[in-house]
């Protein structure tokens, strides 16, 4: 389940790509399948061990084009151990809403991006997120949880303040917004609640089968209730 458009990122063979806040690696895997030199970067060493193992499995299965490579790195977004301009594409998906010092984090993302390179940032969209916060404190008020709700224009202004040039914006995952509203309404930890379990099965079916009807529905609903907003920027030469 990808949040960003990899064609818009121009990820291909030899692209120096870093997935900041990689988590379980869903975007890192897509970049590796396209033949990029991928770095999955995250604070969570356990998660990154799973990503590293998957990189190895993809190599064994022949899913990595010649020249592609994948590595993991444990570290903090506020102080990344890379020289200026180290990456052609920098992705930070669903991470800034967790970081108290978001301006410092954004500065680091811009710093490691090469001139002419592309940065994509995604965060939870204001309206769906605001509904979740209204329904449940447990959803966000926990260690490592969401500490702010962004409006897209606010986030865009923070990124443009570094000199980055805005290129595009879209929304994603509209079908996931009701799932989280249901979870927040019945209790975030109640995975076996009939409504939660039933909607989760629907989402799994949708991801596995990718039927045309739900693809169309999500595209139509994304501008209204898309769970995430994705913003794309380019660094001037």
Short mmCIF file of C-alpha atoms in Angstrom, two decimals:
data_model
loop_
_atom_site.label_atom_id
_atom_site.label_comp_id
_atom_site.label_asym_id
_atom_site.label_seq_id
_atom_site.Cartn_x
_atom_site.Cartn_y
_atom_site.Cartn_z
CA UNK A 1 0.00 0.00 0.00
CA UNK A 2 1.90 3.01 -1.32
CA UNK A 3 1.13 6.58 -0.31
CA UNK A 4 3.34 8.31 -2.89
CA UNK A 5 3.50 8.18 -6.68
CA UNK A 6 6.85 6.62 -7.60
CA UNK A 7 6.58 7.75 -11.21
CA UNK A 8 6.34 11.33 -9.95
CA UNK A 9 9.41 10.70 -7.80
CA UNK A 10 11.29 9.51 -10.89
CA UNK A 11 12.75 6.51 -9.07
CA UNK A 12 14.64 4.17 -11.38
CA UNK A 13 17.88 2.26 -11.77
CA UNK A 14 20.70 3.90 -9.88
CA UNK A 15 18.54 6.46 -8.06
CA UNK A 16 19.97 7.27 -4.63
CA UNK A 17 16.82 6.86 -2.54
CA UNK A 18 16.33 7.21 1.21
CA UNK A 19 13.13 6.27 3.03
CA UNK A 20 13.26 8.32 6.25
CA UNK A 21 11.06 6.73 8.88
CA UNK A 22 10.90 3.58 6.79
CA UNK A 23 9.01 1.52 9.36
CA UNK A 24 8.15 -1.88 7.89
CA UNK A 25 9.63 -0.83 4.54
CA UNK A 26 6.69 -0.67 2.14
CA UNK A 27 8.11 2.26 0.16
CA UNK A 28 11.67 0.96 0.38
CA UNK A 29 10.63 -2.29 -1.30
CA UNK A 30 9.02 -0.47 -4.21
CA UNK A 31 12.13 1.64 -4.74
CA UNK A 32 14.31 -1.50 -4.71
CA UNK A 33 12.05 -3.19 -7.27
CA UNK A 34 12.77 -0.22 -9.54
CA UNK A 35 16.52 -0.72 -9.23
CA UNK A 36 17.36 2.15 -6.88
CA UNK A 37 20.14 2.28 -4.32
CA UNK A 38 17.85 2.21 -1.29
CA UNK A 39 18.52 3.24 2.29
CA UNK A 40 15.78 2.40 4.79
CA UNK A 41 16.34 4.78 7.72
CA UNK A 42 14.49 4.52 11.04
CA UNK A 43 14.86 4.68 14.82
CA UNK A 44 13.39 1.19 15.24
CA UNK A 45 16.15 -1.40 14.99
CA UNK A 46 13.68 -4.30 15.18
CA UNK A 47 11.61 -3.03 12.26
CA UNK A 48 14.75 -2.44 10.21
CA UNK A 49 15.95 -5.99 10.83
CA UNK A 50 12.76 -7.20 9.13
CA UNK A 51 13.35 -4.79 6.23
CA UNK A 52 16.92 -6.03 5.86
CA UNK A 53 15.69 -9.63 5.74
CA UNK A 54 13.13 -8.72 3.09
CA UNK A 55 15.80 -7.00 0.99
CA UNK A 56 17.73 -10.28 1.05
CA UNK A 57 14.65 -12.32 0.12
CA UNK A 58 13.87 -9.98 -2.79
CA UNK A 59 17.42 -10.42 -4.07
CA UNK A 60 17.12 -14.22 -3.89
CA UNK A 61 13.77 -14.14 -5.71
CA UNK A 62 15.17 -12.06 -8.55
CA UNK A 63 12.99 -9.03 -7.75
CA UNK A 64 15.92 -6.60 -7.74
CA UNK A 65 17.06 -5.26 -11.12
CA UNK A 66 20.79 -5.27 -11.87
CA UNK A 67 22.53 -2.48 -9.99
CA UNK A 68 19.82 -2.12 -7.35
CA UNK A 69 20.81 -2.37 -3.71
CA UNK A 70 19.18 -2.13 -0.31
CA UNK A 71 20.62 -1.27 3.08
CA UNK A 72 19.21 -0.25 6.45
CA UNK A 73 20.41 2.40 8.87
CA UNK A 74 19.30 3.05 12.45
CA UNK A 75 19.27 6.75 13.26
CA UNK A 76 17.42 9.93 14.19
CA UNK A 77 15.82 12.23 11.61
CA UNK A 78 17.11 15.25 13.56
CA UNK A 79 20.74 14.33 12.94
CA UNK A 80 21.19 12.10 9.92
CA UNK A 81 24.74 10.82 9.28
CA UNK A 82 24.94 11.84 5.63
CA UNK A 83 26.76 14.54 3.73
CA UNK A 84 24.86 17.36 2.08
CA UNK A 85 23.20 16.33 -1.17
CA UNK A 86 23.65 12.58 -0.66
CA UNK A 87 20.32 11.46 -2.18
CA UNK A 88 18.42 12.03 -5.42
CA UNK A 89 15.08 11.22 -3.79
CA UNK A 90 14.15 11.70 -0.14
CA UNK A 91 10.89 10.32 1.21
CA UNK A 92 9.42 11.04 4.65
CA UNK A 93 6.07 9.28 4.85
CA UNK A 94 3.86 9.60 7.96
CA UNK A 95 6.75 10.69 10.18
CA UNK A 96 6.69 14.46 10.79
CA UNK A 97 3.48 14.28 12.82
CA UNK A 98 5.50 12.30 15.41
CA UNK A 99 8.45 14.71 15.65
CA UNK A 100 8.34 17.63 18.13
CA UNK A 101 11.17 19.46 16.34
CA UNK A 102 9.61 19.30 12.89
CA UNK A 103 11.38 22.40 11.54
CA UNK A 104 14.75 20.84 12.40
CA UNK A 105 13.66 17.55 10.79
CA UNK A 106 12.58 19.36 7.62
CA UNK A 107 15.95 21.13 7.51
CA UNK A 108 17.70 17.76 7.60
CA UNK A 109 15.51 16.38 4.82
CA UNK A 110 16.39 19.36 2.63
CA UNK A 111 20.07 19.16 3.51
CA UNK A 112 20.61 15.58 2.39
CA UNK A 113 18.69 16.10 -0.87
CA UNK A 114 20.84 16.66 -3.95
CA UNK A 115 20.28 19.77 -6.13
CA UNK A 116 17.58 18.92 -8.64
CA UNK A 117 16.38 16.08 -6.43
CA UNK A 118 12.82 15.35 -5.30
CA UNK A 119 11.47 15.32 -1.75
CA UNK A 120 8.09 13.77 -0.94
CA UNK A 121 6.47 14.25 2.45
CA UNK A 122 3.21 12.66 3.57
CA UNK A 123 1.26 13.27 6.78
CA UNK A 124 -2.26 12.49 7.99
CA UNK A 125 -4.74 14.89 6.42
CA UNK A 126 -6.31 17.49 8.71
CA UNK A 127 -10.02 16.55 8.57
CA UNK A 128 -9.81 12.73 8.89
CA UNK A 129 -7.15 13.14 11.58
CA UNK A 130 -9.17 15.73 13.47
CA UNK A 131 -12.11 13.30 13.58
CA UNK A 132 -9.86 10.59 15.00
CA UNK A 133 -8.58 12.93 17.72
CA UNK A 134 -12.14 13.97 18.60
CA UNK A 135 -13.24 10.34 18.92
CA UNK A 136 -10.28 8.99 20.88
CA UNK A 137 -7.43 10.27 23.04
CA UNK A 138 -5.90 6.80 22.92
CA UNK A 139 -5.41 7.18 19.16
CA UNK A 140 -2.77 9.88 19.53
CA UNK A 141 -1.95 10.58 23.20
CA UNK A 142 0.66 7.87 23.73
CA UNK A 143 4.43 7.57 23.62
CA UNK A 144 5.59 8.11 20.06
CA UNK A 145 2.08 9.06 18.95
CA UNK A 146 0.87 11.95 16.82
CA UNK A 147 1.66 15.27 18.45
CA UNK A 148 0.15 17.64 15.86
CA UNK A 149 -2.36 17.82 13.03
CA UNK A 150 -1.07 19.56 9.92
CA UNK A 151 -2.96 21.63 7.46
CA UNK A 152 -1.44 21.11 4.01
CA UNK A 153 -0.71 24.79 3.44
CA UNK A 154 1.02 25.03 6.84
CA UNK A 155 3.29 22.09 6.03
CA UNK A 156 3.95 23.38 2.54
CA UNK A 157 5.05 26.75 3.97
CA UNK A 158 7.51 25.08 6.35
CA UNK A 159 9.08 23.14 3.49
CA UNK A 160 9.20 26.09 1.11
CA UNK A 161 10.93 28.13 3.83
CA UNK A 162 14.02 25.95 3.25
CA UNK A 163 14.15 26.99 -0.42
CA UNK A 164 12.44 23.90 -1.80
CA UNK A 165 10.09 24.44 -4.73
CA UNK A 166 6.58 22.99 -4.48
CA UNK A 167 5.61 20.74 -7.40
CA UNK A 168 2.45 18.75 -6.63
CA UNK A 169 -0.04 17.62 -3.99
CA UNK A 170 -2.56 14.78 -3.77
CA UNK A 171 -4.50 12.74 -1.23
CA UNK A 172 -4.46 8.99 -0.61
CA UNK A 173 -6.15 6.13 1.25
CA UNK A 174 -9.72 7.39 1.44
CA UNK A 175 -10.99 3.88 2.16
CA UNK A 176 -8.79 3.74 5.25
CA UNK A 177 -10.26 6.84 6.89
CA UNK A 178 -13.56 5.14 7.94
CA UNK A 179 -11.57 2.19 9.33
CA UNK A 180 -9.76 4.49 11.75
CA UNK A 181 -12.93 6.34 12.65
CA UNK A 182 -14.54 3.03 13.57
CA UNK A 183 -11.49 1.99 15.64
CA UNK A 184 -11.46 5.31 17.47
CA UNK A 185 -15.19 5.10 18.15
CA UNK A 186 -15.20 1.55 19.57
CA UNK A 187 -11.72 1.60 21.15
CA UNK A 188 -8.37 1.61 19.36
CA UNK A 189 -7.27 -1.68 20.90
CA UNK A 190 -10.48 -3.62 20.13
CA UNK A 191 -9.22 -5.43 17.03
CA UNK A 192 -11.85 -8.15 17.33
CA UNK A 193 -14.84 -5.84 17.45
CA UNK A 194 -17.19 -6.98 14.64
CA UNK A 195 -17.15 -3.60 12.89
CA UNK A 196 -13.37 -3.30 13.07
CA UNK A 197 -12.78 -6.89 11.99
CA UNK A 198 -15.28 -6.65 9.16
CA UNK A 199 -13.89 -3.43 7.75
CA UNK A 200 -10.34 -4.75 8.06
CA UNK A 201 -11.33 -7.79 6.01
CA UNK A 202 -12.70 -5.45 3.36
CA UNK A 203 -9.41 -3.55 3.23
CA UNK A 204 -7.39 -6.74 2.98
CA UNK A 205 -9.64 -7.99 0.17
CA UNK A 206 -9.25 -4.67 -1.61
CA UNK A 207 -5.44 -4.74 -1.35
CA UNK A 208 -5.21 -8.35 -2.51
CA UNK A 209 -7.74 -8.21 -5.34
CA UNK A 210 -7.53 -4.53 -6.36
CA UNK A 211 -11.01 -4.57 -7.93
CA UNK A 212 -11.81 -1.80 -10.36
CA UNK A 213 -14.86 -0.67 -8.36
CA UNK A 214 -12.94 0.09 -5.17
CA UNK A 215 -10.08 1.69 -7.14
CA UNK A 216 -12.61 4.02 -8.70
CA UNK A 217 -14.29 4.68 -5.35
CA UNK A 218 -11.02 5.55 -3.65
CA UNK A 219 -9.97 7.89 -6.45
CA UNK A 220 -13.33 9.64 -6.23
CA UNK A 221 -13.22 9.90 -2.43
CA UNK A 222 -9.55 10.86 -2.00
CA UNK A 223 -10.15 14.59 -2.53
CA UNK A 224 -12.86 14.47 0.16
CA UNK A 225 -11.65 12.10 2.89
CA UNK A 226 -8.22 10.85 1.81
CA UNK A 227 -6.47 9.77 5.03
CA UNK A 228 -3.08 11.14 3.93
CA UNK A 229 -1.85 14.16 2.03
CA UNK A 230 1.31 13.87 -0.08
CA UNK A 231 3.39 16.90 -1.08
CA UNK A 232 6.22 16.90 -3.62
CA UNK A 233 9.11 19.37 -3.82
CA UNK A 234 12.22 19.86 -5.90
CA UNK A 235 15.52 21.31 -4.73
CA UNK A 236 16.83 24.04 -7.03
CA UNK A 237 20.11 23.46 -8.83
#
